Coordinates of C-alpha atoms in Angstrom, one line a residue:
M1 CA 80.2 104.8 115.3
D2 CA 77.0 104.3 117.2
F3 CA 75.1 101.0 116.8
T4 CA 72.1 102.1 119.0
F5 CA 69.1 102.0 116.8
T6 CA 66.8 105.0 116.7
E7 CA 63.2 104.9 117.6
E8 CA 62.2 105.1 114.0
Q9 CA 64.5 102.2 113.0
R10 CA 63.1 100.0 115.8
A11 CA 59.6 100.8 114.7
A12 CA 60.4 99.7 111.2
A13 CA 61.7 96.4 112.5
E14 CA 58.7 95.9 114.7
A15 CA 56.3 96.6 111.7
A16 CA 58.3 94.1 109.7
R17 CA 57.9 91.5 112.4
G18 CA 54.2 92.0 112.3
V19 CA 53.9 91.7 108.5
F20 CA 56.1 88.6 108.3
A21 CA 54.6 86.9 111.4
G22 CA 52.1 85.0 109.3
V23 CA 54.5 84.0 106.5
V24 CA 55.4 80.3 106.2
P25 CA 58.7 79.4 104.5
D26 CA 57.2 76.3 102.9
A27 CA 54.3 77.8 101.0
V28 CA 55.7 76.9 97.6
P29 CA 57.0 73.5 96.4
S30 CA 60.5 72.5 97.6
P31 CA 63.3 73.4 95.3
A32 CA 64.7 69.9 95.9
L33 CA 61.6 68.4 94.3
T34 CA 61.1 70.9 91.5
T35 CA 62.9 70.8 88.2
G36 CA 62.0 74.4 87.3
A37 CA 61.1 77.4 89.3
V38 CA 59.0 76.8 92.5
A39 CA 56.6 79.6 91.4
E40 CA 56.1 81.9 88.4
G41 CA 56.1 85.1 90.5
F42 CA 56.7 86.5 93.9
D43 CA 54.2 86.7 96.8
R44 CA 51.9 89.5 95.7
E45 CA 49.7 89.2 98.8
L46 CA 52.7 89.8 101.0
W47 CA 53.8 92.6 98.7
A48 CA 50.5 94.4 99.3
R49 CA 50.9 94.0 103.1
L50 CA 54.4 95.5 102.9
A51 CA 53.0 98.4 101.0
E52 CA 50.2 98.9 103.5
A53 CA 52.7 99.0 106.3
D54 CA 54.8 101.6 104.4
L55 CA 57.8 99.2 104.3
L56 CA 58.3 99.6 100.5
S57 CA 58.9 103.3 101.0
L58 CA 61.3 103.3 104.0
L59 CA 64.1 105.0 102.2
L60 CA 62.0 107.5 100.3
D61 CA 61.5 111.2 101.3
E62 CA 58.1 112.3 102.7
A63 CA 57.5 114.1 99.4
Y64 CA 57.1 110.7 97.8
G65 CA 55.1 109.2 100.6
G66 CA 58.1 107.7 102.3
S67 CA 59.5 107.5 105.8
G68 CA 62.9 109.1 105.1
L69 CA 64.8 106.4 106.8
D70 CA 68.2 104.9 105.9
A71 CA 70.1 101.8 105.0
I72 CA 70.1 100.6 108.6
A73 CA 66.3 100.6 108.8
L74 CA 66.2 98.7 105.5
C75 CA 68.6 96.1 106.8
L76 CA 66.6 95.6 110.0
V77 CA 63.5 94.9 107.8
L78 CA 65.5 92.6 105.5
R79 CA 66.8 90.7 108.5
E80 CA 63.2 89.9 109.5
S81 CA 62.2 88.9 105.9
A82 CA 65.0 86.3 105.6
Q83 CA 63.8 84.5 108.8
V84 CA 60.7 83.4 106.9
L85 CA 62.3 83.2 103.4
A86 CA 59.9 86.0 102.2
R87 CA 59.5 85.7 98.5
V88 CA 59.4 89.4 97.5
P89 CA 61.9 91.7 95.8
L90 CA 62.2 93.9 98.8
L91 CA 66.0 94.5 98.6
E92 CA 66.2 95.1 94.9
H93 CA 63.1 97.3 94.8
S94 CA 64.1 99.4 97.8
A95 CA 67.7 99.9 96.6
A96 CA 66.6 100.8 93.1
A97 CA 64.1 103.4 94.3
A98 CA 66.7 104.9 96.7
A99 CA 69.1 105.2 93.7
V100 CA 66.5 107.0 91.6
Q101 CA 65.9 109.4 94.6
A102 CA 69.6 110.1 95.1
Y103 CA 70.8 110.2 91.5
G104 CA 67.8 110.6 89.2
G105 CA 66.3 113.8 87.8
P106 CA 63.2 115.4 89.3
E107 CA 60.9 114.2 86.5
L108 CA 62.1 110.6 86.8
A109 CA 61.7 110.7 90.6
E110 CA 58.2 112.2 90.3
R111 CA 57.2 109.5 87.8
V112 CA 58.6 106.5 89.6
L113 CA 59.0 107.0 93.3
G114 CA 55.4 107.5 94.5
R115 CA 54.2 104.5 92.6
A116 CA 57.2 102.4 93.8
G117 CA 56.5 103.3 97.4
R118 CA 52.9 102.1 97.1
G119 CA 54.0 98.9 95.4
E120 CA 52.2 99.7 92.2
L121 CA 55.5 99.8 90.3
V122 CA 58.0 97.0 90.9
L123 CA 61.8 97.6 90.4
T124 CA 64.7 95.3 90.3
V125 CA 68.4 95.6 89.5
A126 CA 70.7 93.7 87.1
A127 CA 73.8 93.4 89.2
N128 CA 75.5 90.2 88.2
G129 CA 77.1 91.0 84.9
R130 CA 77.4 88.6 82.0
S131 CA 78.6 85.6 83.9
G132 CA 78.1 86.4 87.6
H133 CA 81.8 87.0 88.1
D134 CA 82.6 90.0 85.9
P135 CA 81.7 93.6 86.8
A136 CA 78.1 94.2 86.0
E137 CA 78.7 97.6 84.5
L138 CA 81.0 96.1 81.8
A139 CA 78.4 93.6 80.6
V140 CA 76.3 96.3 78.9
G141 CA 77.4 99.1 76.7
A142 CA 75.6 102.5 76.4
R143 CA 76.0 105.0 73.7
R144 CA 74.3 108.3 72.9
D145 CA 72.1 108.6 69.9
G146 CA 70.7 112.1 69.6
S147 CA 68.7 112.8 72.7
A148 CA 68.4 109.1 73.6
W149 CA 70.7 106.3 74.8
V150 CA 71.1 102.9 73.1
L151 CA 72.0 99.8 75.2
D152 CA 73.5 96.5 74.1
G153 CA 74.6 93.6 76.3
V154 CA 73.6 90.8 78.6
Q155 CA 73.0 90.6 82.3
T156 CA 72.6 87.2 84.0
A157 CA 70.7 86.0 87.1
V158 CA 68.5 89.1 87.4
P159 CA 66.2 88.5 90.3
W160 CA 62.4 89.0 89.8
A161 CA 62.9 90.3 86.3
F162 CA 59.8 88.6 85.0
D163 CA 57.7 90.4 87.6
A164 CA 59.4 93.8 87.5
D165 CA 58.1 96.8 85.6
L166 CA 61.6 98.4 85.4
V167 CA 65.1 96.9 85.5
V168 CA 67.9 99.2 86.7
V169 CA 70.8 98.3 84.4
P170 CA 74.4 99.5 85.0
A171 CA 76.3 100.2 81.7
H172 CA 79.7 101.5 80.6
L173 CA 80.1 104.3 78.1
E174 CA 81.0 103.0 74.7
G175 CA 83.2 104.8 72.2
T176 CA 84.8 107.2 74.7
A177 CA 87.8 107.2 77.0
D178 CA 85.4 108.0 79.9
E179 CA 85.3 105.0 82.3
R180 CA 82.2 106.2 84.1
S181 CA 79.1 104.0 84.4
V182 CA 75.5 105.1 84.0
L183 CA 72.3 103.5 85.4
A184 CA 69.4 103.0 82.9
L185 CA 65.8 102.3 83.9
V186 CA 64.8 99.7 81.3
P187 CA 61.1 98.8 81.0
R188 CA 60.7 95.0 80.9
E189 CA 58.6 95.2 77.8
R190 CA 60.7 97.6 75.8
D191 CA 61.6 96.6 72.2
G192 CA 64.9 94.8 72.1
V193 CA 64.6 93.4 75.7
V194 CA 64.5 89.6 75.8
L195 CA 64.2 87.5 79.0
A196 CA 65.4 83.9 79.2
E197 CA 64.4 81.9 82.3
Q198 CA 67.1 80.9 84.8
V199 CA 66.5 79.2 88.2
S200 CA 68.3 79.9 91.5
T201 CA 69.5 77.3 93.9
S202 CA 66.6 78.6 96.1
G203 CA 64.2 77.6 93.3
E204 CA 63.3 81.2 92.5
R205 CA 62.9 82.4 89.0
L206 CA 65.7 84.5 87.7
A207 CA 66.3 85.9 84.2
E208 CA 69.1 86.4 81.7
V209 CA 68.3 89.8 80.3
R210 CA 69.4 90.4 76.7
L211 CA 69.5 94.0 75.4
T212 CA 69.7 94.5 71.7
S213 CA 69.7 98.2 70.5
V214 CA 67.4 99.1 73.3
R215 CA 66.5 102.8 73.2
I216 CA 66.1 104.7 76.4
D217 CA 65.1 108.3 76.8
A218 CA 67.8 110.6 78.4
G219 CA 65.5 111.2 81.4
E220 CA 65.5 107.5 82.2
V221 CA 69.3 107.4 82.5
M222 CA 71.2 108.4 85.7
E223 CA 74.7 109.8 84.8
A224 CA 75.9 111.0 88.1
D225 CA 79.3 109.9 89.3
G226 CA 79.3 107.1 91.9
A227 CA 75.6 106.1 91.3
W228 CA 76.4 102.5 90.4
E229 CA 79.0 102.1 93.2
W230 CA 76.5 103.4 95.8
L231 CA 73.7 101.2 94.5
H232 CA 76.0 98.1 94.5
A233 CA 77.2 98.8 98.0
L234 CA 73.6 99.1 99.2
L235 CA 72.6 95.8 97.5
A236 CA 75.7 94.0 98.9
T237 CA 74.9 95.3 102.4
G238 CA 71.3 94.3 102.1
T239 CA 72.4 90.8 101.1
C240 CA 74.4 90.6 104.3
A241 CA 71.3 91.5 106.3
L242 CA 69.4 88.7 104.6
A243 CA 72.2 86.3 105.4
L244 CA 72.2 87.3 109.0
G245 CA 68.4 86.9 109.4
L246 CA 68.5 83.5 107.7
G247 CA 71.5 82.4 109.9
E248 CA 69.8 83.4 113.1
R249 CA 66.7 81.5 112.3
V250 CA 68.7 78.4 111.4
L251 CA 70.7 78.5 114.6
R252 CA 67.5 78.8 116.6
M253 CA 66.1 75.7 114.7
T254 CA 69.3 73.9 115.5
A255 CA 69.1 74.8 119.2
D256 CA 65.5 73.6 119.5
Y257 CA 66.2 70.4 117.7
T258 CA 69.4 69.5 119.7
A259 CA 67.6 70.3 123.0
K260 CA 64.9 67.7 122.2
R261 CA 66.9 65.0 120.3
E262 CA 68.2 62.4 122.8
Q263 CA 71.0 59.9 122.6
F264 CA 72.1 57.6 125.4
G265 CA 69.3 59.1 127.5
Y266 CA 70.5 62.8 127.2
P267 CA 69.7 65.7 124.9
I268 CA 72.5 65.9 122.3
A269 CA 72.8 69.7 123.1
T270 CA 74.5 68.6 126.4
F271 CA 77.3 66.9 124.5
Q272 CA 80.5 68.9 124.3
A273 CA 81.1 68.4 120.6
V274 CA 77.6 69.6 119.8
A275 CA 77.8 72.6 122.1
V276 CA 81.2 73.7 120.7
Q277 CA 80.0 73.6 117.1
A278 CA 76.9 75.6 118.0
A279 CA 79.0 78.1 119.9
D280 CA 81.3 78.6 116.9
R281 CA 78.3 79.4 114.7
Y282 CA 77.0 81.8 117.3
I283 CA 80.3 83.6 117.1
D284 CA 79.9 83.7 113.3
L285 CA 76.5 85.3 113.6
R286 CA 77.8 88.0 116.0
A287 CA 80.7 88.8 113.6
M288 CA 78.2 89.0 110.7
E289 CA 76.1 91.3 112.7
A290 CA 78.9 93.7 113.7
T291 CA 80.3 94.0 110.2
L292 CA 76.8 94.4 108.8
W293 CA 76.0 97.4 111.0
Q294 CA 79.4 98.9 110.3
A295 CA 78.8 98.8 106.6
A296 CA 75.2 100.0 106.8
W297 CA 76.3 102.9 109.1
R298 CA 78.9 104.0 106.6
I299 CA 76.4 104.0 103.8
A300 CA 73.7 105.8 105.9
S301 CA 76.0 108.4 107.5
G302 CA 78.5 109.0 104.7
A303 CA 81.1 109.1 107.5
A304 CA 84.8 109.0 106.5
G305 CA 87.0 106.2 107.5
A306 CA 90.5 104.7 107.0
L307 CA 89.1 103.0 103.9
P308 CA 86.2 104.0 101.6
A309 CA 82.9 102.6 102.6
A310 CA 83.4 99.9 100.0
G311 CA 86.0 98.4 102.4
D312 CA 83.4 98.0 105.2
V313 CA 81.0 96.5 102.7
A314 CA 83.6 94.0 101.5
V315 CA 84.4 92.9 105.1
A316 CA 80.6 92.5 105.8
K317 CA 80.1 90.5 102.6
I318 CA 83.1 88.2 103.4
W319 CA 81.7 87.4 106.8
A320 CA 78.1 87.0 105.5
A321 CA 79.1 84.7 102.7
E322 CA 81.4 82.4 104.7
G323 CA 79.4 82.7 107.9
V324 CA 76.0 81.8 106.5
R325 CA 77.5 78.8 104.7
R326 CA 79.1 77.5 108.0
V327 CA 75.8 78.0 109.9
V328 CA 73.7 76.0 107.5
Q329 CA 76.3 73.3 107.1
T330 CA 76.6 72.9 110.9
A331 CA 72.8 72.8 111.2
Q332 CA 72.6 70.0 108.6
H333 CA 75.3 68.1 110.5
L334 CA 73.6 68.4 113.9
H335 CA 70.2 67.6 112.5
G336 CA 71.6 64.4 111.0
G337 CA 69.5 62.9 108.2
F338 CA 66.5 64.8 109.4
G339 CA 68.1 68.0 108.1
A340 CA 67.9 66.7 104.5
D341 CA 64.3 65.6 104.8
T342 CA 62.3 67.5 102.2
D343 CA 59.3 67.5 104.6
Y344 CA 61.3 69.5 107.0
V345 CA 62.0 73.2 106.3
L346 CA 65.8 73.2 107.0
H347 CA 66.7 72.2 103.5
R348 CA 65.0 75.3 102.1
Y349 CA 67.1 77.5 104.3
H350 CA 70.2 75.7 103.1
A351 CA 69.2 76.3 99.4
W352 CA 68.6 80.0 100.1
A353 CA 71.8 80.3 102.0
K354 CA 73.8 79.1 99.0
H355 CA 72.1 81.7 96.9
L356 CA 73.0 84.5 99.3
E357 CA 76.5 83.2 99.7
L358 CA 77.2 83.7 96.0
A359 CA 74.9 86.7 95.3
L360 CA 76.8 89.7 93.9
G361 CA 80.0 87.6 94.1
P362 CA 81.5 85.1 96.6
A363 CA 83.7 85.9 99.5
A364 CA 86.8 85.5 97.4
A365 CA 85.8 88.3 95.1
Y366 CA 85.4 90.7 98.1
E367 CA 88.7 89.6 99.6
E368 CA 90.3 90.6 96.3
R369 CA 88.4 93.9 96.4
L370 CA 89.5 94.5 100.0
G371 CA 93.1 93.8 99.0
D372 CA 92.9 96.4 96.2
L373 CA 91.5 99.0 98.6
L374 CA 94.2 98.3 101.1
A375 CA 96.8 98.7 98.4
A376 CA 95.3 102.0 97.3
H377 CA 94.8 103.3 100.8
P378 CA 97.7 102.2 103.0
L379 CA 96.8 102.2 106.7
G380 CA 99.0 103.8 109.3

């Protein structure tokens, strides 16, 4: 493996820093003071700036107006976005578009990708299943009906669903012994699609998506083997990048605060108990970073390993989920009561961290998945 970033990857990160430089994390009401969602939709102005900077088309080929970059570049951009709690569906949109490019037909790609890269078409992914704990592909059934497909089922906690034009929905084949999954691009306003509002711990608007006899043209369904597994791995790895960026920002906030806050005439950062806790969290972040780039590299390169790439993704998600939780908890502790002050931004990072910790499943789910992979692929 080689964790040296290419010139193009570094340029993507630099462009992202420029776009996100003017974003403030407290532009919407605090989730602690809001009974419903903090806003009806995402930040459209920021979305337009991302499109102008070609950051919505990072993973797309030049034929669709993209940069032809990889999962590593996307994770570098996501890392920057999380530092300012950017309220845009960058991960879901980019991953869905990449799946269409990799597994969709030429007509579907031609119809979707150019507009998606320009930000004119917004994509999201239903990846949490019926309850948030069961496999997403089992929550919706798909059956053929002539030249079309019919979908029935429920997906919970779909991010940005009220804003998306298309929702990528994984589904299992009904009425056959085939255990394959398909990916369907479901228009938000298609007959049989009903959205019910849900609210994340971060205060963002999610949706329970109910599908009742929803008809989808065959050209809008991706049937290729491994499409859902690949998309899920990219989403999980992107979530790790978000957790890393958030954690790094929170640790910097903590360092700044403890360097200024004095007790007994000395900055509390000079106290051994404070320094040790901060050092432990720094170690967490470096472990999160190393496992993130390993997973992103496996996805980007397709390189073989002792375990399938899903094993590296599982390790990264375990570290991201547990590490980001420890970082924000330590930050709250070292800030004292100030950390819970709703006029101070730290509590927003805590709320977003809890969402990222549980997104696509908690650490325990990935520990179980890793155990299954080790059992199926004995090492040594």
